[in-house]
Amino acid sequence: GQNIDQPTEMTATEGAIVQINCTYQTSGFNGLFWYQQHAGEAPTFLSYNVLDGLEEKGRFSSFLSRSKGYSYLLLKELQMKDSASYLCAAVAFSGTYKYIFGTGTRLKVLA
Amino acid sequence: DAGVIQSPRHEVTEMGQEVTLRCKPISGHDYLFWYRQTMMRGLELLIYFNNNVPIDDSGMPEDRFSAKMPNASFSTLKIQPSEPRDSAVYFCASVLRRTEKLFFGSGTQLSVL
């Protein structure tokens, strides 16, 4: 089957570090995306992991373990503008592509 | 490139009316997806196309929903007749296979009264 799990909500303080976890079960798994979505807007691309390990991009990092079906998004030096939903999405390929999204984690950054 | 373009941005209609949502994918992209997003269920895949051919429509909730892609630069999602439970944000997204990076349109906020 196809399944993605991530926490519904998280709260953190400005300047802190937060880790958003995602577990997945997807046949034909190809890679794992993280998208950011501000209220009332479209999801925008943050990161894409295909191989195991950590990918760092400025204040944001994403990690993938294919053997464990696990990923996390790490946000450092949190800013108020980071308050948004963070969507984990698995890409599966079995003849054609399919993107399966989690329900998203709503992150609130407090002053 | 202008990105994925959806219209209208907002649609308010009465129950029973026909609704048509439109999408223009990024030029050269070979996959197009239609998603529906609600607070309760998150992003749900409705249907997707590869080179204008529908591949998987198992996410289309009922026969009231239909989607077409007559050419590489245009797709429609139609709801007939519409019902209040169809109220949601509908996103169109496209991707070029070799990059795998999905680009979303700005969405259509549909309200069925």
mmCIF file of C-alpha atoms in Angstrom:
data_model
loop_
_atom_site.group_PDB
_atom_site.id
_atom_site.type_symbol
_atom_site.label_atom_id
_atom_site.label_comp_id
_atom_site.label_asym_id
_atom_site.label_seq_id
_atom_site.Cartn_x
_atom_site.Cartn_y
_atom_site.Cartn_z
ATOM 1 C CA GLY A 1 0.000 0.000 0.000
ATOM 2 C CA GLN A 2 0.871 3.673 -0.045
ATOM 3 C CA ASN A 3 1.053 5.530 3.239
ATOM 4 C CA ILE A 4 2.751 8.655 4.588
ATOM 5 C CA ASP A 5 2.697 9.752 8.229
ATOM 6 C CA GLN A 6 3.809 13.036 9.738
ATOM 7 C CA PRO A 7 2.755 14.945 12.865
ATOM 8 C CA THR A 8 -0.253 17.210 12.517
ATOM 9 C CA GLU A 9 1.076 20.223 14.404
ATOM 10 C CA MET A 10 4.279 21.488 15.977
ATOM 11 C CA THR A 11 5.155 24.649 17.844
ATOM 12 C CA ALA A 12 8.598 26.166 18.274
ATOM 13 C CA THR A 13 10.203 29.433 19.313
ATOM 14 C CA GLU A 14 11.869 31.964 17.057
ATOM 15 C CA GLY A 15 15.583 31.222 16.758
ATOM 16 C CA ALA A 16 15.197 27.579 17.779
ATOM 17 C CA ILE A 17 15.683 24.356 15.791
ATOM 18 C CA VAL A 18 12.791 22.068 14.871
ATOM 19 C CA GLN A 19 12.743 18.629 13.269
ATOM 20 C CA ILE A 20 9.681 17.416 11.380
ATOM 21 C CA ASN A 21 9.585 13.657 10.892
ATOM 22 C CA CYS A 22 7.973 11.665 8.112
ATOM 23 C CA THR A 23 7.583 7.922 7.672
ATOM 24 C CA TYR A 24 6.442 6.326 4.450
ATOM 25 C CA GLN A 25 5.451 3.017 2.910
ATOM 26 C CA THR A 26 5.452 3.206 -0.851
ATOM 27 C CA SER A 27 5.988 0.541 -3.465
ATOM 28 C CA GLY A 28 8.297 1.607 -6.282
ATOM 29 C CA PHE A 29 9.807 4.347 -4.092
ATOM 30 C CA ASN A 30 12.028 6.780 -5.984
ATOM 31 C CA GLY A 31 12.611 9.704 -3.680
ATOM 32 C CA LEU A 32 11.218 11.987 -0.977
ATOM 33 C CA PHE A 33 10.165 15.622 -1.351
ATOM 34 C CA TRP A 34 9.501 18.319 1.202
ATOM 35 C CA TYR A 35 7.216 21.208 0.285
ATOM 36 C CA GLN A 36 6.350 24.357 2.226
ATOM 37 C CA GLN A 37 2.841 25.751 2.062
ATOM 38 C CA HIS A 38 1.808 29.076 3.570
ATOM 39 C CA ALA A 39 -1.872 29.579 4.317
ATOM 40 C CA GLY A 40 -3.840 30.325 1.169
ATOM 41 C CA GLU A 41 -0.915 29.619 -1.132
ATOM 42 C CA ALA A 42 0.358 26.758 -3.273
ATOM 43 C CA PRO A 43 2.988 24.308 -2.029
ATOM 44 C CA THR A 44 6.525 25.330 -2.982
ATOM 45 C CA PHE A 45 9.538 23.062 -3.332
ATOM 46 C CA LEU A 46 12.026 22.845 -0.455
ATOM 47 C CA SER A 47 14.101 19.708 -0.959
ATOM 48 C CA TYR A 48 14.381 16.363 -2.700
ATOM 49 C CA ASN A 49 16.248 13.298 -1.371
ATOM 50 C CA VAL A 50 16.931 10.267 -3.516
ATOM 51 C CA LEU A 51 19.937 8.773 -1.724
ATOM 52 C CA ASP A 52 20.376 8.093 1.964
ATOM 53 C CA GLY A 53 21.872 10.897 3.978
ATOM 54 C CA LEU A 54 21.584 14.552 4.780
ATOM 55 C CA GLU A 55 21.105 17.345 2.234
ATOM 56 C CA GLU A 56 21.766 20.838 3.539
ATOM 57 C CA LYS A 57 20.431 24.006 1.962
ATOM 58 C CA GLY A 58 20.905 27.098 4.072
ATOM 59 C CA ARG A 59 18.750 26.989 7.194
ATOM 60 C CA PHE A 60 16.912 23.906 5.922
ATOM 61 C CA SER A 61 18.234 20.344 5.820
ATOM 62 C CA SER A 62 16.521 17.113 4.837
ATOM 63 C CA PHE A 63 17.478 13.562 5.698
ATOM 64 C CA LEU A 64 16.475 10.247 4.168
ATOM 65 C CA SER A 65 16.849 6.615 5.231
ATOM 66 C CA ARG A 66 15.446 4.360 2.519
ATOM 67 C CA SER A 67 15.894 1.192 4.571
ATOM 68 C CA LYS A 68 13.835 2.628 7.418
ATOM 69 C CA GLY A 69 11.250 4.434 5.296
ATOM 70 C CA TYR A 70 12.051 7.599 7.216
ATOM 71 C CA SER A 71 12.813 11.225 6.479
ATOM 72 C CA TYR A 72 13.044 14.436 8.427
ATOM 73 C CA LEU A 73 13.167 18.131 7.678
ATOM 74 C CA LEU A 74 15.362 20.206 9.964
ATOM 75 C CA LEU A 75 14.762 23.944 10.238
ATOM 76 C CA LYS A 76 17.411 25.998 12.024
ATOM 77 C CA GLU A 77 17.342 29.574 13.316
ATOM 78 C CA LEU A 78 13.579 29.644 13.043
ATOM 79 C CA GLN A 79 11.941 32.834 11.842
ATOM 80 C CA MET A 80 8.335 33.946 12.101
ATOM 81 C CA LYS A 81 7.970 33.557 8.342
ATOM 82 C CA ASP A 82 8.666 29.813 8.720
ATOM 83 C CA SER A 83 5.166 29.414 10.167
ATOM 84 C CA ALA A 84 3.549 27.252 7.499
ATOM 85 C CA SER A 85 2.541 23.701 6.684
ATOM 86 C CA TYR A 86 5.303 21.320 5.660
ATOM 87 C CA LEU A 87 4.308 18.511 3.336
ATOM 88 C CA CYS A 88 6.214 15.283 2.972
ATOM 89 C CA ALA A 89 5.717 13.568 -0.410
ATOM 90 C CA ALA A 90 7.000 10.257 -1.725
ATOM 91 C CA VAL A 91 7.626 9.756 -5.420
ATOM 92 C CA ALA A 92 6.887 6.287 -6.716
ATOM 93 C CA PHE A 93 7.639 4.932 -10.139
ATOM 94 C CA SER A 94 6.164 1.720 -11.502
ATOM 95 C CA GLY A 95 5.777 2.393 -15.172
ATOM 96 C CA THR A 96 4.597 5.937 -14.535
ATOM 97 C CA TYR A 97 5.159 8.477 -11.798
ATOM 98 C CA LYS A 98 2.970 8.978 -8.771
ATOM 99 C CA TYR A 99 3.369 11.514 -5.950
ATOM 100 C CA ILE A 100 1.845 10.643 -2.587
ATOM 101 C CA PHE A 101 1.510 13.445 -0.055
ATOM 102 C CA GLY A 102 1.227 13.342 3.695
ATOM 103 C CA THR A 103 -1.441 15.492 5.351
ATOM 104 C CA GLY A 104 1.171 18.066 6.311
ATOM 105 C CA THR A 105 2.615 19.381 9.554
ATOM 106 C CA ARG A 106 1.428 22.826 10.632
ATOM 107 C CA LEU A 107 4.360 24.620 12.235
ATOM 108 C CA LYS A 108 3.746 27.634 14.445
ATOM 109 C CA VAL A 109 6.744 29.787 15.264
ATOM 110 C CA LEU A 110 6.271 31.889 18.383
ATOM 111 C CA ALA A 111 8.119 35.079 19.249
ATOM 112 C CA ASP B 1 8.349 30.528 -17.807
ATOM 113 C CA ALA B 2 5.087 31.671 -16.210
ATOM 114 C CA GLY B 3 4.696 28.501 -14.161
ATOM 115 C CA VAL B 4 1.547 26.419 -13.862
ATOM 116 C CA ILE B 5 -1.471 28.619 -14.489
ATOM 117 C CA GLN B 6 -4.880 27.857 -13.047
ATOM 118 C CA SER B 7 -8.186 29.632 -13.472
ATOM 119 C CA PRO B 8 -10.297 30.811 -11.890
ATOM 120 C CA ARG B 9 -8.603 31.625 -8.548
ATOM 121 C CA HIS B 10 -11.943 31.626 -6.784
ATOM 122 C CA GLU B 11 -15.265 30.079 -7.760
ATOM 123 C CA VAL B 12 -18.492 30.388 -5.847
ATOM 124 C CA THR B 13 -21.449 28.456 -7.185
ATOM 125 C CA GLU B 14 -24.715 26.947 -6.117
ATOM 126 C CA MET B 15 -25.349 23.289 -5.558
ATOM 127 C CA GLY B 16 -26.284 21.526 -8.773
ATOM 128 C CA GLN B 17 -24.359 23.840 -11.057
ATOM 129 C CA GLU B 18 -21.573 22.720 -13.356
ATOM 130 C CA VAL B 19 -18.067 23.844 -12.459
ATOM 131 C CA THR B 20 -15.058 23.816 -14.778
ATOM 132 C CA LEU B 21 -11.532 24.358 -13.519
ATOM 133 C CA ARG B 22 -8.719 25.031 -15.949
ATOM 134 C CA CYS B 23 -4.993 24.424 -15.956
ATOM 135 C CA LYS B 24 -2.091 25.264 -18.214
ATOM 136 C CA PRO B 25 1.022 23.256 -17.269
ATOM 137 C CA ILE B 26 4.598 24.426 -17.689
ATOM 138 C CA SER B 27 5.648 24.094 -21.315
ATOM 139 C CA GLY B 28 7.518 20.835 -21.958
ATOM 140 C CA HIS B 29 6.296 19.064 -18.834
ATOM 141 C CA ASP B 30 4.990 15.576 -19.571
ATOM 142 C CA TYR B 31 2.985 14.838 -16.420
ATOM 143 C CA LEU B 32 -0.031 16.733 -15.097
ATOM 144 C CA PHE B 33 -1.737 16.084 -11.777
ATOM 145 C CA TRP B 34 -5.011 17.295 -10.267
ATOM 146 C CA TYR B 35 -5.154 17.438 -6.463
ATOM 147 C CA ARG B 36 -7.857 18.459 -4.016
ATOM 148 C CA GLN B 37 -6.918 19.897 -0.624
ATOM 149 C CA THR B 38 -9.071 20.123 2.488
ATOM 150 C CA MET B 39 -8.170 20.618 6.142
ATOM 151 C CA MET B 40 -9.466 17.171 7.022
ATOM 152 C CA ARG B 41 -7.857 15.116 4.256
ATOM 153 C CA GLY B 42 -4.881 17.162 3.112
ATOM 154 C CA LEU B 43 -3.781 16.869 -0.529
ATOM 155 C CA GLU B 44 -5.634 14.104 -2.343
ATOM 156 C CA LEU B 45 -4.626 12.980 -5.817
ATOM 157 C CA LEU B 46 -7.660 12.964 -8.091
ATOM 158 C CA ILE B 47 -6.204 12.052 -11.486
ATOM 159 C CA TYR B 48 -2.989 12.347 -13.438
ATOM 160 C CA PHE B 49 -1.981 12.400 -17.080
ATOM 161 C CA ASN B 50 1.202 11.374 -18.871
ATOM 162 C CA ASN B 51 1.643 12.903 -22.335
ATOM 163 C CA ASN B 52 -2.045 13.906 -22.296
ATOM 164 C CA VAL B 53 -3.233 10.362 -21.547
ATOM 165 C CA PRO B 54 -5.099 9.716 -18.274
ATOM 166 C CA ILE B 55 -3.092 7.165 -16.298
ATOM 167 C CA ASP B 56 -4.862 6.825 -12.966
ATOM 168 C CA ASP B 57 -8.247 8.282 -12.090
ATOM 169 C CA SER B 58 -8.862 6.109 -9.046
ATOM 170 C CA GLY B 59 -8.867 9.221 -6.861
ATOM 171 C CA MET B 60 -11.806 10.809 -8.642
ATOM 172 C CA PRO B 61 -14.505 10.675 -5.978
ATOM 173 C CA GLU B 62 -17.554 10.069 -8.147
ATOM 174 C CA ASP B 63 -18.871 10.054 -11.667
ATOM 175 C CA ARG B 64 -19.730 13.698 -11.131
ATOM 176 C CA PHE B 65 -16.035 14.423 -11.603
ATOM 177 C CA SER B 66 -14.346 14.261 -14.995
ATOM 178 C CA ALA B 67 -11.024 15.490 -16.363
ATOM 179 C CA LYS B 68 -9.635 15.963 -19.824
ATOM 180 C CA MET B 69 -6.343 16.928 -21.379
ATOM 181 C CA PRO B 70 -6.994 17.617 -25.061
ATOM 182 C CA ASN B 71 -3.422 18.789 -25.672
ATOM 183 C CA ALA B 72 -0.098 19.248 -23.906
ATOM 184 C CA SER B 73 -0.883 22.792 -22.782
ATOM 185 C CA PHE B 74 -4.392 22.532 -21.366
ATOM 186 C CA SER B 75 -6.426 20.456 -18.946
ATOM 187 C CA THR B 76 -9.851 20.786 -17.351
ATOM 188 C CA LEU B 77 -11.480 19.331 -14.285
ATOM 189 C CA LYS B 78 -15.255 19.362 -14.384
ATOM 190 C CA ILE B 79 -17.770 18.754 -11.616
ATOM 191 C CA GLN B 80 -21.364 18.209 -12.687
ATOM 192 C CA PRO B 81 -23.523 18.551 -10.665
ATOM 193 C CA SER B 82 -21.586 20.236 -7.870
ATOM 194 C CA GLU B 83 -22.351 19.602 -4.202
ATOM 195 C CA PRO B 84 -21.379 21.499 -1.005
ATOM 196 C CA ARG B 85 -18.958 18.691 -0.015
ATOM 197 C CA ASP B 86 -16.939 19.474 -3.145
ATOM 198 C CA SER B 87 -15.860 22.758 -1.548
ATOM 199 C CA ALA B 88 -12.062 22.676 -1.367
ATOM 200 C CA VAL B 89 -8.928 24.067 -2.986
ATOM 201 C CA TYR B 90 -8.125 22.315 -6.252
ATOM 202 C CA PHE B 91 -4.496 22.323 -7.362
ATOM 203 C CA CYS B 92 -3.024 21.458 -10.698
ATOM 204 C CA ALA B 93 0.653 20.483 -10.842
ATOM 205 C CA SER B 94 3.047 19.494 -13.596
ATOM 206 C CA VAL B 95 6.458 17.847 -13.798
ATOM 207 C CA LEU B 96 9.110 17.013 -16.324
ATOM 208 C CA ARG B 97 9.836 13.343 -15.794
ATOM 209 C CA ARG B 98 13.620 13.506 -15.714
ATOM 210 C CA THR B 99 13.693 16.219 -13.034
ATOM 211 C CA GLU B 100 10.893 14.732 -10.880
ATOM 212 C CA LYS B 101 10.300 18.176 -9.307
ATOM 213 C CA LEU B 102 6.585 18.911 -9.079
ATOM 214 C CA PHE B 103 5.401 22.483 -9.682
ATOM 215 C CA PHE B 104 2.022 23.625 -8.408
ATOM 216 C CA GLY B 105 -0.380 26.194 -9.746
ATOM 217 C CA SER B 106 -1.869 28.770 -7.399
ATOM 218 C CA GLY B 107 -5.031 26.708 -6.959
ATOM 219 C CA THR B 108 -8.759 27.296 -7.339
ATOM 220 C CA GLN B 109 -10.736 27.921 -4.150
ATOM 221 C CA LEU B 110 -14.134 26.346 -4.845
ATOM 222 C CA SER B 111 -17.137 27.093 -2.670
ATOM 223 C CA VAL B 112 -20.405 25.290 -3.412
ATOM 224 C CA LEU B 113 -23.334 26.809 -1.539
#
